[in-house]
Amino acid sequence: MQDRIEKSVELNAPVSRVWRALTDHEEFGTWFRARLDGPFAVGRVTRGTITYPGYEHMKWWAQVAVLEPEHRFAFTWCPYSDDPDAEPDSTPHTRVDFVLKETATGCHLTVSESGFSALPDDARRAEAIRMNTQGWEEQVKNIAAHLGV
């Protein structure tokens, strides 16, 4: 079974600008459509709520794993769940990595999410992969629009 989602986008913006859009929690929340409670820091849990229409009942929970300036930002989180009240500490996590690479015209951003094999059953895994594949397709468009590219 599939264990990884990967999406890439070419952005006509400097790596430093893309980095800020990814790692400033307020700016991240703007394009990702989430209201977050505080800045990203390695080991810190960030909580909030999704503001994307139709998903406002969903909670945001992520723990930053990596902050390598202008190169890699990663966090673990609870993948798509139909239970908005599920406690994050009691559910399996996946890992989301954002990798930035400078190009002649700006920045190549790769977003990957892995670890779906940790989910407890095939139906839950399949639904999480389906929902998050659609989600990351939308989110790479959102960050590009946010950056004006």
Coordinates of N, CA, C and O in Angstrom, one line a residue:
M1 N 0.8 -1.2 0.0 CA 0.0 0.0 0.0 C 0.9 1.2 0.0 O 2.0 1.3 0.6
Q2 N 0.4 2.3 -0.6 CA 1.1 3.6 -0.7 C 1.4 4.1 0.7 O 0.5 4.1 1.6
D3 N 2.6 4.6 0.9 CA 2.9 5.2 2.2 C 3.4 6.7 2.1 O 3.7 7.3 3.1
R4 N 3.3 7.2 0.9 CA 3.9 8.6 0.7 C 3.1 9.3 -0.4 O 2.7 8.8 -1.4
I5 N 3.0 10.6 -0.1 CA 2.4 11.6 -1.1 C 3.5 12.6 -1.4 O 4.2 13.0 -0.4
E6 N 3.7 13.0 -2.6 CA 4.7 14.0 -3.0 C 4.1 14.9 -4.0 O 3.6 14.4 -5.0
K7 N 4.3 16.2 -3.8 CA 3.8 17.2 -4.8 C 5.0 18.2 -4.9 O 5.7 18.5 -3.9
S8 N 5.2 18.8 -6.1 CA 6.2 19.8 -6.3 C 5.6 20.9 -7.1 O 4.6 20.8 -7.8
V9 N 6.2 22.1 -6.9 CA 5.8 23.3 -7.6 C 7.0 24.2 -7.8 O 7.9 24.3 -6.9
E10 N 7.0 24.8 -9.0 CA 8.1 25.8 -9.3 C 7.5 27.2 -8.9 O 6.4 27.5 -9.3
L11 N 8.2 27.9 -8.1 CA 7.7 29.2 -7.6 C 8.7 30.3 -8.1 O 9.9 30.2 -7.9
N12 N 8.2 31.3 -8.7 CA 9.0 32.4 -9.2 C 9.1 33.4 -8.0 O 8.6 34.5 -8.1
A13 N 9.8 32.9 -7.0 CA 10.0 33.7 -5.8 C 11.3 33.3 -5.2 O 11.7 32.1 -5.3
P14 N 12.1 34.1 -4.5 CA 13.3 33.7 -3.9 C 13.1 32.7 -2.8 O 12.1 32.7 -2.1
V15 N 14.1 31.9 -2.6 CA 14.0 30.8 -1.5 C 13.7 31.5 -0.2 O 12.8 31.0 0.6
S16 N 14.3 32.6 0.1 CA 14.0 33.3 1.4 C 12.6 33.7 1.5 O 12.0 33.6 2.6
R17 N 11.9 34.1 0.4 CA 10.5 34.5 0.5 C 9.6 33.2 0.7 O 8.7 33.3 1.5
V18 N 9.9 32.1 0.0 CA 9.2 30.9 0.2 C 9.4 30.4 1.6 O 8.4 30.0 2.3
W19 N 10.6 30.5 2.1 CA 10.9 30.0 3.5 C 10.0 30.7 4.5 O 9.4 30.2 5.4
R20 N 9.9 32.1 4.3 CA 9.1 32.8 5.3 C 7.6 32.4 5.2 O 6.9 32.3 6.2
A21 N 7.1 32.2 4.0 CA 5.7 31.8 3.8 C 5.5 30.4 4.5 O 4.3 30.2 4.9
L22 N 6.5 29.6 4.5 CA 6.3 28.3 5.2 C 6.5 28.3 6.7 O 5.8 27.6 7.4
T23 N 7.4 29.1 7.2 CA 7.8 29.0 8.6 C 7.3 30.1 9.5 O 7.4 30.0 10.7
D24 N 6.7 31.2 9.0 CA 6.1 32.2 9.8 C 4.6 31.7 10.0 O 3.9 31.5 9.1
H25 N 4.3 31.4 11.3 CA 3.0 30.7 11.5 C 1.8 31.5 11.0 O 0.8 30.9 10.6
E26 N 1.8 32.8 11.1 CA 0.7 33.6 10.6 C 0.6 33.5 9.1 O -0.5 33.4 8.6
E27 N 1.7 33.6 8.4 CA 1.7 33.6 7.0 C 1.4 32.2 6.5 O 0.6 32.0 5.6
F28 N 1.9 31.2 7.2 CA 1.5 29.8 6.8 C 0.0 29.6 7.0 O -0.6 29.1 6.1
G29 N -0.5 30.1 8.1 CA -2.0 30.0 8.3 C -2.8 30.7 7.2 O -3.9 30.3 6.9
T30 N -2.3 31.8 6.7 CA -3.0 32.5 5.6 C -3.2 31.7 4.4 O -4.3 31.5 3.9
W31 N -2.1 31.1 3.8 CA -2.2 30.3 2.6 C -2.7 28.9 2.9 O -3.4 28.3 2.0
F32 N -2.4 28.3 4.0 CA -2.9 27.0 4.3 C -4.3 27.0 4.8 O -5.0 26.0 4.7
R33 N -4.8 28.1 5.2 CA -6.1 28.3 5.8 C -6.3 27.6 7.1 O -7.1 26.7 7.3
A34 N -5.5 28.1 8.1 CA -5.6 27.7 9.4 C -5.2 28.8 10.4 O -4.4 29.7 10.0
R35 N -5.9 28.9 11.5 CA -5.5 29.8 12.5 C -4.7 29.1 13.6 O -5.2 28.2 14.2
L36 N -3.4 29.5 13.7 CA -2.5 28.8 14.6 C -2.2 29.6 15.8 O -2.2 30.8 15.8
D37 N -1.9 28.9 16.9 CA -1.7 29.6 18.2 C -0.3 30.1 18.5 O -0.2 30.8 19.5
G38 N 0.7 29.9 17.7 CA 2.0 30.4 18.0 C 3.0 30.0 16.9 O 2.7 29.2 16.0
P39 N 4.2 30.5 17.1 CA 5.3 30.3 16.1 C 5.7 28.8 16.1 O 5.6 28.1 17.1
F40 N 6.3 28.5 15.0 CA 6.9 27.2 14.8 C 8.3 27.2 15.4 O 9.1 28.1 15.2
A41 N 8.6 26.1 16.2 CA 9.9 25.9 16.8 C 10.1 24.4 16.9 O 9.2 23.7 17.2
V42 N 11.3 24.0 16.7 CA 11.6 22.5 16.8 C 11.2 22.0 18.2 O 11.5 22.6 19.2
G43 N 10.4 20.9 18.1 CA 9.9 20.3 19.3 C 8.6 20.9 19.9 O 7.9 20.3 20.7
R44 N 8.2 22.1 19.4 CA 7.0 22.7 19.9 C 5.8 22.2 19.1 O 5.8 22.0 17.9
V45 N 4.7 22.1 19.9 CA 3.4 21.7 19.3 C 2.7 23.0 19.0 O 2.5 23.9 19.8
T46 N 2.2 23.1 17.8 CA 1.4 24.2 17.4 C -0.1 23.7 17.2 O -0.3 22.6 16.6
R47 N -1.0 24.4 17.8 CA -2.4 24.0 17.7 C -3.2 25.1 17.0 O -2.8 26.3 17.0
G48 N -4.4 24.8 16.5 CA -5.2 25.8 15.9 C -6.4 25.1 15.3 O -6.8 24.0 15.7
T49 N -7.1 25.9 14.4 CA -8.3 25.4 13.7 C -8.1 25.6 12.2 O -7.5 26.6 11.8
I50 N -8.7 24.8 11.5 CA -8.7 25.0 10.0 C -9.8 26.0 9.7 O -10.8 26.1 10.3
T51 N -9.4 26.9 8.8 CA -10.4 28.0 8.3 C -10.9 27.8 6.9 O -11.7 28.5 6.4
Y52 N -10.4 26.7 6.3 CA -10.9 26.4 4.9 C -12.4 26.0 4.9 O -12.8 25.2 5.8
P53 N -13.2 26.7 4.1 CA -14.6 26.5 4.1 C -15.0 25.0 4.0 O -14.5 24.3 3.2
G54 N -15.8 24.6 4.9 CA -16.3 23.2 5.0 C -15.5 22.4 5.9 O -15.9 21.3 6.3
Y55 N -14.3 22.9 6.4 CA -13.5 22.1 7.3 C -13.2 22.9 8.6 O -12.3 22.5 9.3
E56 N -14.0 23.9 8.9 CA -13.8 24.7 10.1 C -13.9 23.9 11.4 O -13.4 24.3 12.4
H57 N -14.5 22.7 11.3 CA -14.7 21.9 12.5 C -13.4 21.1 12.8 O -13.3 20.5 13.9
M58 N -12.4 21.1 11.9 CA -11.2 20.3 12.0 C -10.2 21.1 12.9 O -10.0 22.3 12.7
K59 N -9.5 20.4 13.7 CA -8.4 21.0 14.5 C -7.1 20.8 13.8 O -6.9 19.9 13.1
W60 N -6.2 21.7 14.1 CA -4.8 21.7 13.6 C -3.9 21.3 14.8 O -4.1 21.8 15.9
W61 N -3.1 20.4 14.6 CA -2.1 19.9 15.6 C -0.9 19.5 14.8 O -0.9 18.6 14.0
A62 N 0.3 20.1 15.1 CA 1.5 19.7 14.5 C 2.7 19.9 15.4 O 2.7 20.9 16.2
Q63 N 3.7 19.0 15.4 CA 4.9 19.2 16.2 C 6.1 19.3 15.2 O 6.3 18.4 14.4
V64 N 6.8 20.5 15.3 CA 7.9 20.7 14.4 C 9.0 19.8 14.7 O 9.5 19.6 15.8
A65 N 9.5 19.1 13.6 CA 10.6 18.2 13.7 C 11.9 18.8 13.2 O 13.0 18.5 13.7
V66 N 11.8 19.6 12.1 CA 13.0 20.1 11.5 C 12.8 21.6 11.1 O 11.7 21.9 10.5
L67 N 13.7 22.4 11.3 CA 13.8 23.8 10.8 C 15.2 24.0 10.3 O 16.1 24.4 11.1
E68 N 15.5 23.7 9.1 CA 16.8 24.0 8.5 C 16.6 25.2 7.6 O 16.1 25.1 6.5
P69 N 17.0 26.4 8.1 CA 16.7 27.6 7.4 C 17.0 27.6 5.8 O 18.0 27.1 5.4
E70 N 15.9 27.9 5.2 CA 15.9 28.1 3.7 C 16.2 26.7 3.0 O 16.6 26.7 1.8
H71 N 16.0 25.6 3.7 CA 16.2 24.3 3.1 C 15.1 23.3 3.4 O 14.5 22.8 2.5
R72 N 14.8 23.0 4.7 CA 13.8 22.0 5.0 C 13.1 22.4 6.3 O 13.6 22.9 7.3
F73 N 11.7 22.2 6.2 CA 10.8 22.4 7.3 C 10.0 21.2 7.4 O 9.5 20.7 6.4
A74 N 9.9 20.6 8.5 CA 9.2 19.3 8.7 C 8.4 19.3 10.0 O 8.9 19.8 11.0
F75 N 7.2 18.7 10.0 CA 6.5 18.5 11.2 C 5.8 17.1 11.1 O 5.6 16.6 10.0
T76 N 5.4 16.6 12.3 CA 4.5 15.5 12.3 C 3.1 16.0 12.7 O 3.0 17.1 13.4
W77 N 2.1 15.3 12.2 CA 0.7 15.7 12.5 C -0.2 14.5 12.4 O 0.2 13.4 12.0
C78 N -1.4 14.7 12.7 CA -2.4 13.7 12.6 C -3.0 13.8 11.2 O -3.6 14.9 10.9
P79 N -2.9 12.8 10.3 CA -3.4 12.9 9.0 C -5.0 13.0 9.0 O -5.6 12.8 10.1
Y80 N -5.5 13.2 7.9 CA -7.0 13.4 7.8 C -7.8 12.5 8.7 O -7.5 11.3 8.8
S81 N -8.7 13.1 9.5 CA -9.5 12.3 10.4 C -10.9 12.8 10.3 O -11.2 14.0 10.1
D82 N -11.9 11.9 10.4 CA -13.3 12.3 10.4 C -13.8 12.5 11.8 O -14.9 12.8 12.0
D83 N -12.8 12.5 12.8 CA -13.2 12.8 14.2 C -12.5 14.0 14.6 O -11.3 14.0 15.0
P84 N -13.1 15.2 14.6 CA -12.5 16.5 15.0 C -12.1 16.5 16.4 O -11.3 17.4 16.8
D85 N -12.7 15.6 17.3 CA -12.4 15.6 18.7 C -11.3 14.6 19.1 O -11.0 14.5 20.3
A86 N -10.7 13.9 18.1 CA -9.7 13.0 18.5 C -8.5 13.7 19.1 O -8.1 14.8 18.6
E87 N -7.9 13.1 20.1 CA -6.8 13.7 20.8 C -5.5 13.3 20.0 O -5.3 12.1 19.7
P88 N -4.7 14.3 19.6 CA -3.5 14.0 18.8 C -2.5 13.0 19.4 O -1.9 12.3 18.7
D89 N -2.4 13.0 20.7 CA -1.5 12.1 21.4 C -1.9 10.7 21.3 O -1.1 9.8 21.5
S90 N -3.2 10.5 21.0 CA -3.7 9.1 20.9 C -3.9 8.5 19.5 O -4.4 7.4 19.3
T91 N -3.4 9.3 18.5 CA -3.6 8.8 17.1 C -2.2 8.8 16.4 O -1.3 9.5 16.8
P92 N -2.1 7.9 15.5 CA -0.8 7.8 14.7 C -0.5 9.1 13.9 O -1.5 9.8 13.5
H93 N 0.7 9.4 13.7 CA 1.1 10.6 13.0 C 1.8 10.3 11.7 O 2.4 9.2 11.6
T94 N 1.7 11.2 10.8 CA 2.5 11.2 9.6 C 3.5 12.4 9.6 O 3.3 13.3 10.5
R95 N 4.4 12.4 8.7 CA 5.4 13.5 8.7 C 5.3 14.2 7.4 O 5.3 13.6 6.3
V96 N 5.3 15.5 7.5 CA 5.2 16.4 6.3 C 6.6 17.1 6.2 O 7.0 17.7 7.2
D97 N 7.2 17.0 5.0 CA 8.4 17.7 4.8 C 8.2 18.7 3.6 O 7.7 18.4 2.6
F98 N 8.8 19.9 3.8 CA 8.8 20.9 2.8 C 10.3 21.1 2.5 O 11.1 21.4 3.4
V99 N 10.7 20.8 1.2 CA 12.1 21.0 0.8 C 12.2 22.0 -0.2 O 11.5 22.0 -1.3
L100 N 13.1 23.0 0.0 CA 13.3 24.1 -1.0 C 14.6 24.0 -1.7 O 15.6 23.6 -1.0
K101 N 14.6 24.2 -3.0 CA 15.8 24.2 -3.8 C 15.8 25.4 -4.7 O 14.9 25.7 -5.4
E102 N 16.9 26.2 -4.6 CA 17.0 27.4 -5.4 C 17.1 27.0 -6.9 O 17.8 26.0 -7.2
T103 N 16.4 27.7 -7.8 CA 16.5 27.5 -9.2 C 16.9 28.8 -9.9 O 16.9 29.8 -9.2
A104 N 17.1 28.7 -11.2 CA 17.5 29.9 -11.9 C 16.4 31.0 -11.9 O 16.6 32.2 -12.0
T105 N 15.1 30.5 -11.7 CA 14.0 31.4 -11.7 C 13.3 31.6 -10.4 O 12.3 32.3 -10.3
G106 N 13.8 31.0 -9.3 CA 13.2 31.1 -8.0 C 13.5 30.0 -7.1 O 14.6 29.7 -6.7
C107 N 12.4 29.2 -6.9 CA 12.5 28.1 -5.9 C 11.6 26.9 -6.4 O 10.5 27.1 -6.8
H108 N 12.2 25.7 -6.2 CA 11.5 24.5 -6.4 C 11.1 24.0 -5.0 O 12.0 23.8 -4.2
L109 N 9.8 23.9 -4.8 CA 9.3 23.4 -3.5 C 8.7 22.0 -3.7 O 7.9 21.8 -4.5
T110 N 9.2 21.1 -2.9 CA 8.7 19.7 -2.8 C 8.0 19.5 -1.5 O 8.7 19.8 -0.4
V111 N 6.8 19.1 -1.5 CA 6.0 18.8 -0.3 C 5.8 17.3 -0.3 O 5.3 16.7 -1.2
S112 N 6.2 16.6 0.8 CA 5.9 15.2 0.9 C 5.3 14.9 2.3 O 5.6 15.5 3.3
E113 N 4.4 13.9 2.3 CA 3.9 13.4 3.5 C 4.1 11.9 3.5 O 3.7 11.2 2.6
S114 N 4.6 11.3 4.6 CA 4.9 9.9 4.7 C 4.5 9.4 6.0 O 4.3 10.1 7.0
G115 N 4.5 8.0 6.1 CA 4.2 7.4 7.3 C 2.7 6.9 7.4 O 2.3 6.5 8.5
F116 N 2.0 6.8 6.3 CA 0.6 6.3 6.3 C 0.5 4.9 6.8 O -0.5 4.5 7.3
S117 N 1.6 4.1 6.6 CA 1.6 2.7 7.0 C 1.3 2.6 8.6 O 0.9 1.5 9.0
A118 N 1.5 3.6 9.3 CA 1.3 3.6 10.8 C -0.2 3.7 11.1 O -0.5 3.4 12.3
L119 N -1.0 4.0 10.2 CA -2.4 4.1 10.5 C -3.0 2.7 10.7 O -2.6 1.7 10.1
P120 N -4.0 2.6 11.6 CA -4.4 1.3 12.1 C -5.1 0.3 11.2 O -5.1 -0.9 11.4
D121 N -5.7 0.8 10.1 CA -6.4 -0.1 9.2 C -6.4 0.4 7.8 O -6.2 1.5 7.5
D122 N -6.7 -0.6 6.9 CA -6.6 -0.3 5.4 C -7.6 0.8 5.0 O -7.3 1.7 4.2
A123 N -8.8 0.8 5.6 CA -9.8 1.8 5.2 C -9.4 3.2 5.6 O -9.5 4.2 4.9
R124 N -8.9 3.3 6.8 CA -8.4 4.6 7.4 C -7.2 5.1 6.6 O -7.1 6.3 6.3
R125 N -6.3 4.2 6.3 CA -5.1 4.6 5.5 C -5.5 5.1 4.1 O -5.1 6.1 3.6
A126 N -6.4 4.3 3.4 CA -6.8 4.7 2.1 C -7.5 6.1 2.1 O -7.3 6.9 1.2
E127 N -8.4 6.3 3.1 CA -9.1 7.6 3.2 C -8.1 8.7 3.5 O -8.2 9.8 2.9
A128 N -7.2 8.5 4.4 CA -6.2 9.6 4.7 C -5.3 9.9 3.4 O -5.1 11.1 3.2
I129 N -4.9 8.9 2.7 CA -4.1 9.1 1.5 C -4.9 9.9 0.5 O -4.5 10.8 -0.2
R130 N -6.2 9.5 0.3 CA -7.1 10.1 -0.7 C -7.3 11.6 -0.3 O -7.1 12.5 -1.2
M131 N -7.6 11.8 0.9 CA -7.9 13.2 1.3 C -6.7 14.1 1.3 O -6.7 15.2 0.9
N132 N -5.6 13.5 1.8 CA -4.3 14.4 1.8 C -3.7 14.6 0.5 O -3.1 15.6 0.2
T133 N -3.9 13.6 -0.4 CA -3.4 13.8 -1.8 C -4.2 15.0 -2.4 O -3.6 15.9 -3.0
Q134 N -5.5 15.0 -2.2 CA -6.3 16.2 -2.7 C -5.9 17.5 -2.0 O -5.7 18.5 -2.6
G135 N -5.6 17.3 -0.7 CA -5.2 18.5 0.1 C -3.9 19.1 -0.3 O -3.8 20.3 -0.5
W136 N -2.9 18.3 -0.6 CA -1.6 18.8 -1.0 C -1.6 19.4 -2.4 O -0.9 20.3 -2.7
E137 N -2.5 18.8 -3.3 CA -2.7 19.4 -4.6 C -3.2 20.8 -4.5 O -2.7 21.7 -5.1
E138 N -4.1 21.0 -3.6 CA -4.7 22.3 -3.3 C -3.7 23.2 -2.7 O -3.6 24.4 -3.0
Q139 N -2.9 22.7 -1.7 CA -2.0 23.6 -0.9 C -0.9 24.1 -1.8 O -0.4 25.2 -1.5
V140 N -0.3 23.3 -2.7 CA 0.8 23.8 -3.5 C 0.2 24.9 -4.4 O 0.9 25.9 -4.7
K141 N -1.0 24.9 -4.8 CA -1.6 26.0 -5.6 C -1.8 27.2 -4.7 O -1.6 28.3 -5.1
N142 N -2.2 26.9 -3.4 CA -2.5 28.0 -2.5 C -1.2 28.8 -2.2 O -1.2 30.0 -2.1
I143 N -0.1 28.1 -2.0 CA 1.2 28.8 -1.7 C 1.6 29.6 -2.9 O 2.1 30.7 -2.8
A144 N 1.5 29.0 -4.1 CA 1.8 29.7 -5.3 C 1.0 31.0 -5.5 O 1.5 32.1 -5.8
A145 N -0.3 30.9 -5.2 CA -1.2 32.1 -5.3 C -0.8 33.1 -4.3 O -0.8 34.3 -4.5
H146 N -0.5 32.6 -3.1 CA -0.1 33.5 -2.0 C 1.1 34.3 -2.3 O 1.2 35.5 -2.0
L147 N 2.0 33.7 -3.0 CA 3.3 34.3 -3.3 C 3.2 35.1 -4.6 O 4.1 35.8 -5.1
G148 N 2.0 35.0 -5.3 CA 1.8 35.8 -6.5 C 2.5 35.3 -7.7 O 2.8 36.0 -8.6
V149 N 2.7 33.9 -7.7 CA 3.4 33.4 -8.9 C 2.6 32.3 -9.5 O 1.7 31.8 -9.0

